[in-house]
Short mmCIF file of C-alpha atoms in Angstrom, two decimals:
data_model
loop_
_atom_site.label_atom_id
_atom_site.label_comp_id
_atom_site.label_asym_id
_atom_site.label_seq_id
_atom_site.Cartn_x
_atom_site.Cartn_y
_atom_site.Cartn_z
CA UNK A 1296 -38.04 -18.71 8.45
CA UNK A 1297 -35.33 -21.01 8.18
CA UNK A 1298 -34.91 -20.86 12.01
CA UNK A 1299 -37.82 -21.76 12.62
CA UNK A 1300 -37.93 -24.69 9.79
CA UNK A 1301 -35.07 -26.04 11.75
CA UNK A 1302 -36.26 -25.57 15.49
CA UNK A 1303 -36.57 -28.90 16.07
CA UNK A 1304 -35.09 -32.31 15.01
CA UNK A 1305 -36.92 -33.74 12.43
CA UNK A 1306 -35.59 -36.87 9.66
CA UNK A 1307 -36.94 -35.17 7.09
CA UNK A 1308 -34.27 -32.04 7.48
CA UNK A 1309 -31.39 -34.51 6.75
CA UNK A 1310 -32.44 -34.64 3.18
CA UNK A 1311 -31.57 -31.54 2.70
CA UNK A 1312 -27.48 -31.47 3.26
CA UNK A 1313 -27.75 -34.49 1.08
CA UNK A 1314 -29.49 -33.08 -1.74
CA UNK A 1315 -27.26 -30.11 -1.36
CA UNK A 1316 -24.02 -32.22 -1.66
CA UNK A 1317 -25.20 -33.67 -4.75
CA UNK A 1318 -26.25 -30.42 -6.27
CA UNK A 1319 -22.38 -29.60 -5.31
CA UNK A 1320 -20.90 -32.32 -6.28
CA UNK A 1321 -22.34 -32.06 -9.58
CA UNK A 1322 -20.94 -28.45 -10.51
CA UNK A 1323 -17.48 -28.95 -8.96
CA UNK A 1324 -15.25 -27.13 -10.73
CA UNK A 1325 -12.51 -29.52 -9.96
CA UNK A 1326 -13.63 -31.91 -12.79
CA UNK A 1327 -11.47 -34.26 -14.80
CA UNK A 1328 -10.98 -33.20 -18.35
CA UNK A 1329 -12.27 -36.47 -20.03
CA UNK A 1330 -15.22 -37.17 -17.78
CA UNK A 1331 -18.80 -35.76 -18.21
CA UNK A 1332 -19.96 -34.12 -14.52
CA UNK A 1333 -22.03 -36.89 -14.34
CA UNK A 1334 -19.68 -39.74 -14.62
CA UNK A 1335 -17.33 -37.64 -12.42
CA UNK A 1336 -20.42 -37.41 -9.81
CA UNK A 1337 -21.27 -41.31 -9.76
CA UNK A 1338 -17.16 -42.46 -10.04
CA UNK A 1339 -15.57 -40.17 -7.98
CA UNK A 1340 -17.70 -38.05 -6.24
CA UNK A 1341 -20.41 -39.93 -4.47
CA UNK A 1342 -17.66 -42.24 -2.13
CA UNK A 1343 -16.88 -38.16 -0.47
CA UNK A 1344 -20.68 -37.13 -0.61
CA UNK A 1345 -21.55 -40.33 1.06
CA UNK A 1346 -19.04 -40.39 3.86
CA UNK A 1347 -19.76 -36.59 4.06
CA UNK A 1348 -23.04 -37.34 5.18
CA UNK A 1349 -22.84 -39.90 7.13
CA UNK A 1350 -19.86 -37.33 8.70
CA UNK A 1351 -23.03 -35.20 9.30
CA UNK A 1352 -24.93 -37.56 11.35
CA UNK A 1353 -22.62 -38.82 13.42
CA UNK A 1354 -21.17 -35.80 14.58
CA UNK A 1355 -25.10 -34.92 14.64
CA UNK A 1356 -25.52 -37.90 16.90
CA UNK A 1357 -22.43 -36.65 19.25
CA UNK A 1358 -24.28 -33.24 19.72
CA UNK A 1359 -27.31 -34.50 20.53
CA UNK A 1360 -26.10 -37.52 22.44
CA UNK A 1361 -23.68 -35.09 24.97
CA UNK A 1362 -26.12 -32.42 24.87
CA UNK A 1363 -23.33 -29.87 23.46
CA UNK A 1364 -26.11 -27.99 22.27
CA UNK A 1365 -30.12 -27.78 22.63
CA UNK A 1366 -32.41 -30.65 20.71
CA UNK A 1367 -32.93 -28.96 17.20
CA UNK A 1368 -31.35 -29.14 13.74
CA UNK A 1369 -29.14 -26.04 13.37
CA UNK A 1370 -26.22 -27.99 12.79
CA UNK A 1371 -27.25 -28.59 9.21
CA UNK A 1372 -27.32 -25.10 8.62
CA UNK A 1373 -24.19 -24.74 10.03
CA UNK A 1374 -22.74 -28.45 7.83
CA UNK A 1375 -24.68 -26.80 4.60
CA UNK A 1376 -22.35 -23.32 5.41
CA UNK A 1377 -19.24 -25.63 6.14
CA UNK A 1378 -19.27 -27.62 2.95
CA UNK A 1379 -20.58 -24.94 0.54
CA UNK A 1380 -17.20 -23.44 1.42
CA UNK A 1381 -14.74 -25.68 1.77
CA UNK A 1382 -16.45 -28.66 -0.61
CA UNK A 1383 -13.30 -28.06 -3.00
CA UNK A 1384 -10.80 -28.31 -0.13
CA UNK A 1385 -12.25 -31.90 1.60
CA UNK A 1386 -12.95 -33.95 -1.26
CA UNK A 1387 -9.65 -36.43 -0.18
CA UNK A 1388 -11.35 -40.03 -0.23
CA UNK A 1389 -8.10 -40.89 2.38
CA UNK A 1390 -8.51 -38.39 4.76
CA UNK A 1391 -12.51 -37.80 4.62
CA UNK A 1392 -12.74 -41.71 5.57
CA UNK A 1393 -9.79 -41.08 8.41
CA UNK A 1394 -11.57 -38.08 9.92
CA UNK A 1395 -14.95 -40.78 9.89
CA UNK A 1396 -12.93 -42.76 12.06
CA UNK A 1397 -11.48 -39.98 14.38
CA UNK A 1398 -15.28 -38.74 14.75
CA UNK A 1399 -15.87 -42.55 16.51
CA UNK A 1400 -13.04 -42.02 18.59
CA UNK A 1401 -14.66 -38.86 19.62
CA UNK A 1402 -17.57 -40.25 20.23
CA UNK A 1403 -16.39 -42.93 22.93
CA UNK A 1404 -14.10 -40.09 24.24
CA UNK A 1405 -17.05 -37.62 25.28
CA UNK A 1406 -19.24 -40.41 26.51
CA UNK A 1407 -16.55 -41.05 29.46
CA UNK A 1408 -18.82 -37.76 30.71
CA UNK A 1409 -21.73 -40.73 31.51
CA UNK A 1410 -19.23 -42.49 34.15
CA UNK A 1411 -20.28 -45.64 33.15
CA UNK A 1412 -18.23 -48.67 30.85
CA UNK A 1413 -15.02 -46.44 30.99
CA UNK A 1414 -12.48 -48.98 30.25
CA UNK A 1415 -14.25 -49.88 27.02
CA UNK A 1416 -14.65 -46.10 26.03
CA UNK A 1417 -11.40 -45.79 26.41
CA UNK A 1418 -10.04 -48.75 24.38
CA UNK A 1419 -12.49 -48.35 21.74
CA UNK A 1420 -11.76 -44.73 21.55
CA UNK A 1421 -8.09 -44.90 21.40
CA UNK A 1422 -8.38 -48.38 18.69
CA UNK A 1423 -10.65 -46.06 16.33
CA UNK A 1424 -8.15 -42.91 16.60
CA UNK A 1425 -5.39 -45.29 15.86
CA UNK A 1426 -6.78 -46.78 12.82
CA UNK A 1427 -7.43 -43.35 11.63
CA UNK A 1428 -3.54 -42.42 12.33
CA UNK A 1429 -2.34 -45.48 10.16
CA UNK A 1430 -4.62 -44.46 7.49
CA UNK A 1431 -3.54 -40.53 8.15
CA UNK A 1432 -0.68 -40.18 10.67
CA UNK A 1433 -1.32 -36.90 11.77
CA UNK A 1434 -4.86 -38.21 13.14
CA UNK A 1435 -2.66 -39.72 16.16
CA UNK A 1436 -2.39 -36.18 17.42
CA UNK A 1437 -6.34 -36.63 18.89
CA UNK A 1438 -5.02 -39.03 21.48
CA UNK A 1439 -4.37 -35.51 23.41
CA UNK A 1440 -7.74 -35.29 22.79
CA UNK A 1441 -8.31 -38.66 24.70
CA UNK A 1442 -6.55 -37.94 27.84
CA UNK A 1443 -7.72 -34.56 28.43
CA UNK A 1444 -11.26 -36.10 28.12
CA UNK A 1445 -9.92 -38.99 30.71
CA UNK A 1446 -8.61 -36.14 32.35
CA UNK A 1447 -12.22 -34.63 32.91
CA UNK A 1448 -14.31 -37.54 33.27
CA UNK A 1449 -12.14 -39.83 34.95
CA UNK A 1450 -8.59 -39.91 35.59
CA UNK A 1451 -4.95 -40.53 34.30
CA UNK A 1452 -3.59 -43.10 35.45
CA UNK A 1453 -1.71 -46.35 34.46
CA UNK A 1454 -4.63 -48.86 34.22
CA UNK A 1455 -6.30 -45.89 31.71
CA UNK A 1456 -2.73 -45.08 29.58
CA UNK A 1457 -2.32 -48.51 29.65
CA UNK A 1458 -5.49 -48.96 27.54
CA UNK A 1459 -4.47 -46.55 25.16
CA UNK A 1460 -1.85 -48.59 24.25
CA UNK A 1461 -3.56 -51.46 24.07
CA UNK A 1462 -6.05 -50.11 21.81
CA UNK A 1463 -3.13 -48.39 19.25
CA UNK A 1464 -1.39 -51.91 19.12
CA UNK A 1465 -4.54 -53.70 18.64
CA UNK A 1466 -5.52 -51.23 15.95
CA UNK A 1467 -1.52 -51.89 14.08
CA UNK A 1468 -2.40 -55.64 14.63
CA UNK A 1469 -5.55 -55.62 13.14
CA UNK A 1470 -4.43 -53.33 10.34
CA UNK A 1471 -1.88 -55.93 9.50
CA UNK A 1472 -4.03 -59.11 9.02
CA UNK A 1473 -6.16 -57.19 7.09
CA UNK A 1474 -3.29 -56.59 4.76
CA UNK A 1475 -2.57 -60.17 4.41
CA UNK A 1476 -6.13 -60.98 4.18
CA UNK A 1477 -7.08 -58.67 1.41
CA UNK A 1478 -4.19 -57.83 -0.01
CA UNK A 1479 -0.94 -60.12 -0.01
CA UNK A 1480 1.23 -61.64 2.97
CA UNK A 1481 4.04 -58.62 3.66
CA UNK A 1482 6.38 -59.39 6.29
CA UNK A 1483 5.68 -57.48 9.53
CA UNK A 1484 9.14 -55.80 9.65
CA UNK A 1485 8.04 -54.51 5.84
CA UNK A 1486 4.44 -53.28 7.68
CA UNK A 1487 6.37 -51.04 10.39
CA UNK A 1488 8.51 -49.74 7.86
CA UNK A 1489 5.95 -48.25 5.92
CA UNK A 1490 4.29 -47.48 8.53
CA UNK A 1491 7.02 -45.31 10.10
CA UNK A 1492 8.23 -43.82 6.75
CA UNK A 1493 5.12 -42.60 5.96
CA UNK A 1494 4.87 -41.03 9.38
CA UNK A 1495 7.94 -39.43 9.42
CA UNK A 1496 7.34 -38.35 5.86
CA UNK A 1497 4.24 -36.43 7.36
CA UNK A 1498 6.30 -35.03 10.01
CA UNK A 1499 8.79 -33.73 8.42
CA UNK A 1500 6.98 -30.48 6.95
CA UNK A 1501 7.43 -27.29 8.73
CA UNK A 1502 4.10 -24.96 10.32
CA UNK A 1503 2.71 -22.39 7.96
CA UNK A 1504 -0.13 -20.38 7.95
CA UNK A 1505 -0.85 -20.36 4.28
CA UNK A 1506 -1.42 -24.25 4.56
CA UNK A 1507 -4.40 -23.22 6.63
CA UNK A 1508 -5.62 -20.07 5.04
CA UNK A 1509 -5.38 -21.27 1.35
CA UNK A 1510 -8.56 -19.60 0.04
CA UNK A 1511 -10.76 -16.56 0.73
CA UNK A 1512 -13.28 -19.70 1.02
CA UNK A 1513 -11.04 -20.71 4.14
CA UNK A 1514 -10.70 -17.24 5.65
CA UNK A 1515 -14.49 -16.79 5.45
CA UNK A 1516 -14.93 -20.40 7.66
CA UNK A 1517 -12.33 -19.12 10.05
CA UNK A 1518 -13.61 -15.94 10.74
CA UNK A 1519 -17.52 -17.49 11.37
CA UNK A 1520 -15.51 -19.88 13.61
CA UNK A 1521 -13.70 -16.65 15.24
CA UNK A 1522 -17.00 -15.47 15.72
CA UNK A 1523 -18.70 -17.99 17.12
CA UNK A 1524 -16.17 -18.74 19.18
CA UNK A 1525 -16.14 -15.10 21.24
CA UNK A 1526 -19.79 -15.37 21.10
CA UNK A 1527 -19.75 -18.71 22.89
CA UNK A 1528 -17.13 -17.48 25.55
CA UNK A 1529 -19.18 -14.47 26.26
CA UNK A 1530 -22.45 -15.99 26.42
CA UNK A 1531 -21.63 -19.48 27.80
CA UNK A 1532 -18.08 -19.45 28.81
CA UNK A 1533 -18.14 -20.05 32.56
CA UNK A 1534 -21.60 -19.82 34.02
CA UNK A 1535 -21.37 -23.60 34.79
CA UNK A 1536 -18.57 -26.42 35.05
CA UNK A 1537 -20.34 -28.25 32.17
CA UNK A 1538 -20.06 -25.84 29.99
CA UNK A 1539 -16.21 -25.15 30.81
CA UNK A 1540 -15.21 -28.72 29.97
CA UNK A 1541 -17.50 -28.58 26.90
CA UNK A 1542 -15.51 -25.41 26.06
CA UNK A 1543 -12.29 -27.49 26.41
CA UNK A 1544 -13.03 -30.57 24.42
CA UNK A 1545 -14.39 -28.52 21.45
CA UNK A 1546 -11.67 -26.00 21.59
CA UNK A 1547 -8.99 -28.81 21.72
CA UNK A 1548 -10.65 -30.55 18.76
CA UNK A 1549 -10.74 -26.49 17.36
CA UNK A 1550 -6.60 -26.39 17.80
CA UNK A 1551 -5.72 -29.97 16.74
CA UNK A 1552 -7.71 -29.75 13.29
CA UNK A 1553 -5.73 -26.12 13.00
CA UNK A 1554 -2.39 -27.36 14.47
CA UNK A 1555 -2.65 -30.55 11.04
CA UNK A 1556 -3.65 -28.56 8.71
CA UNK A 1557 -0.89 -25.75 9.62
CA UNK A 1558 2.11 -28.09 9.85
CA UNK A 1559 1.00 -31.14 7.94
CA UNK A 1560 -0.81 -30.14 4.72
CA UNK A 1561 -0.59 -27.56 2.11
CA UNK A 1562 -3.75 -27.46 0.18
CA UNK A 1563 -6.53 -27.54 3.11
CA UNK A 1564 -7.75 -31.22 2.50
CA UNK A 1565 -7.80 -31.94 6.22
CA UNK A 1566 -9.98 -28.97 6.90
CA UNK A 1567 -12.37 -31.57 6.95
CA UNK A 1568 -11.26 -32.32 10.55
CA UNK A 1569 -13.02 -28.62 11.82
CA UNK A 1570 -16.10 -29.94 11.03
CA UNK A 1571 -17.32 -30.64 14.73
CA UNK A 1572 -16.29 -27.86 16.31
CA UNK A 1573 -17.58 -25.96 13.79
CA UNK A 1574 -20.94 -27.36 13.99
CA UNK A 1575 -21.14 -27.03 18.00
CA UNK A 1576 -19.94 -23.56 17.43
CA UNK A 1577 -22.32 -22.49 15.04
CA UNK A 1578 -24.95 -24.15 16.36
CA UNK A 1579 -24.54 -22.04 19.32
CA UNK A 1580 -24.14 -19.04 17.64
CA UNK A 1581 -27.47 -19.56 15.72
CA UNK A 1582 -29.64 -20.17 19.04
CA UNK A 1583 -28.08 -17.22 20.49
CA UNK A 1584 -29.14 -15.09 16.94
CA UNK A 1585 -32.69 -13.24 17.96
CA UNK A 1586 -32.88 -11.36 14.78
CA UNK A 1587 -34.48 -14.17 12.46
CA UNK A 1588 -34.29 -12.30 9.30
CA UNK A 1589 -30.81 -11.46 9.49
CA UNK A 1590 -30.07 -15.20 9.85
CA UNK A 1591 -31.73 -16.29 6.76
CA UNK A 1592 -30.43 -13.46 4.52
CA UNK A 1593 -26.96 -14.68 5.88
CA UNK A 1594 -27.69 -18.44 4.95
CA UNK A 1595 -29.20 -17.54 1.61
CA UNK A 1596 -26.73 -15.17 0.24
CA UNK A 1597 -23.84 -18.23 1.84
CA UNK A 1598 -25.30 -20.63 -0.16
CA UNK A 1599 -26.07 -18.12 -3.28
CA UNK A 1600 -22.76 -17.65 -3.09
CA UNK A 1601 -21.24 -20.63 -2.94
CA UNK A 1602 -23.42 -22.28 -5.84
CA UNK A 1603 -22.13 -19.50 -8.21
CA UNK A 1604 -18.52 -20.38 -6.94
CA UNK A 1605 -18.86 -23.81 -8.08
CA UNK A 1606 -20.02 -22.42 -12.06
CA UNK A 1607 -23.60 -22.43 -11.70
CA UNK A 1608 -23.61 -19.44 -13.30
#
């Protein structure tokens, strides 16, 4: 049933991971003492669901864009069984908008695969990661991400490094006028100090796996992503050259997101950045799935689930 609801792309199913991030948002447990959940929704809730969303269809838009998977819309299933997990983990207004801006990077990364504009892709890609890593420093780790994609669909050389510089300094320039603009005039030697403090501050935390697995929540999203993983490999893996390189831009994306949240934070609010790999993943895993009913007693009892674990009950 739901399978079939979602066999094909349709506007009307992106109402529903809204509507469900409301629902959540209303009975998080992580409320403040003195507000009412509805005053907590509207003042400090609906900035995450929002960018959420939108989080959704852009990453949406990559999928369908790159092909990474077939023209349906399993990936909200998969987003609804993301959040519904990890909704307590990712509601950081900093590093929910800073993962926004790593998904655009993403996007102009993977669409080097077309051949075609690559020197804009490539600036634009490495200006939007950039702006992400000033926002969130460990974000700067996904300009690996850029050159093996230049690395696939084109080639490193200097002319293409030479952009990513450009792009990072553009993005530090740009972030600085907008301080003066908006804010107040700071001198730039002030600006880079900040700026490298706070980096180094980030830095300076050691890896640990109980940063990553915090929760049984995060365990659970792990193990789906285990799963679909091996499924992927088995059923996909190597049968074609497009599916290899697909393989290795979503699994870098996969170890990235795990490498941050492992050495960088402690409480899982960057798990946030497994959200595309975890859709592709899924995705795949659910067009694979012949056995209908077991898919929608899966999804139902997931989201049963997690609506009792945020006090409906």
């Amino acid at each position: 049933m739901i399978k079939r609801f979602f066999d094909r792309s349709r506007t009307v199913h992106f109402f529903i991971p809204i509507l469900y991030l409301l629902i959540l948002g209303l009975l998080n447990k992580e409320q403040l003492l003195f507000l009412d959940n509805y005053t907590s929704l509207i003042l400090f809730q609906l900035p995450n669901i929002l960018f959420l969303f939108i989080s959704l269809l852009l990453s949406a838009f990559i999928i369908t864009k790159n092909n990474l998977t077939k023209n349906n819309s399993y990936p909200i299933i998969a987003f609804i069984i993301f959040v519904g997990f990890l909704f307590n983990n990712i509601l950081l207004s900093e590093i929910i908008f800073a993962h926004f801006l790593v998904l655009l990077g993403i996007r102009r990364a993977i669409s080097l695969k077309s051949g075609k504009q690559s020197i804009s892709k490539i600036f634009d890609a490495s200006l939007w990661i950039s702006f992400s890593a000033i926002l969130f420093p460990p974000s700067a780790l996904f300009l690996i991400f850029l050159l093996l994609a230049i690395f696939i669909y084109s080639s490193i050389d200097l002319r293409n490094v030479g952009l990513i510089i450009l792009g990072a300094l553009t993005s530090i320039l740009m972030s600085y006028l907008m301080l003066i603009v908006f804010y107040d005039f700071i001198s730039i030697s002030e600006f880079f100090t900040n700026l490298i403090t706070n980096t180094i501050y980030d830095i300076d935390k050691g890896f640990s796996l109980r940063s990553i697995f915090v929760d049984v929540n995060t365990i659970i999203v792990f193990f789906i992503l285990a799963i679909s993983l091996i499924a992927y490999l088995i059923s996909y893996g190597i049968k074609s050259t497009g599916n290899i390189k697909t393989l290795l831009l979503i699994s870098s994306i996969l170890f990235i997101a795990f490498f941050i949240n492992g050495y960088y934070m402690d409480n899982g609010s960057a798990l946030i950045y497994l959200l595309l790999p975890f859709l592709v993943l899924v995705t795949k895993l659910i067009e694979m799935t012949n056995r209908n009913w077991l898919l929608d007693l899966v999804v139902i009892f997931i989201i049963v689930f997690n609506l009792i674990n945020q006090n409906l009950f």
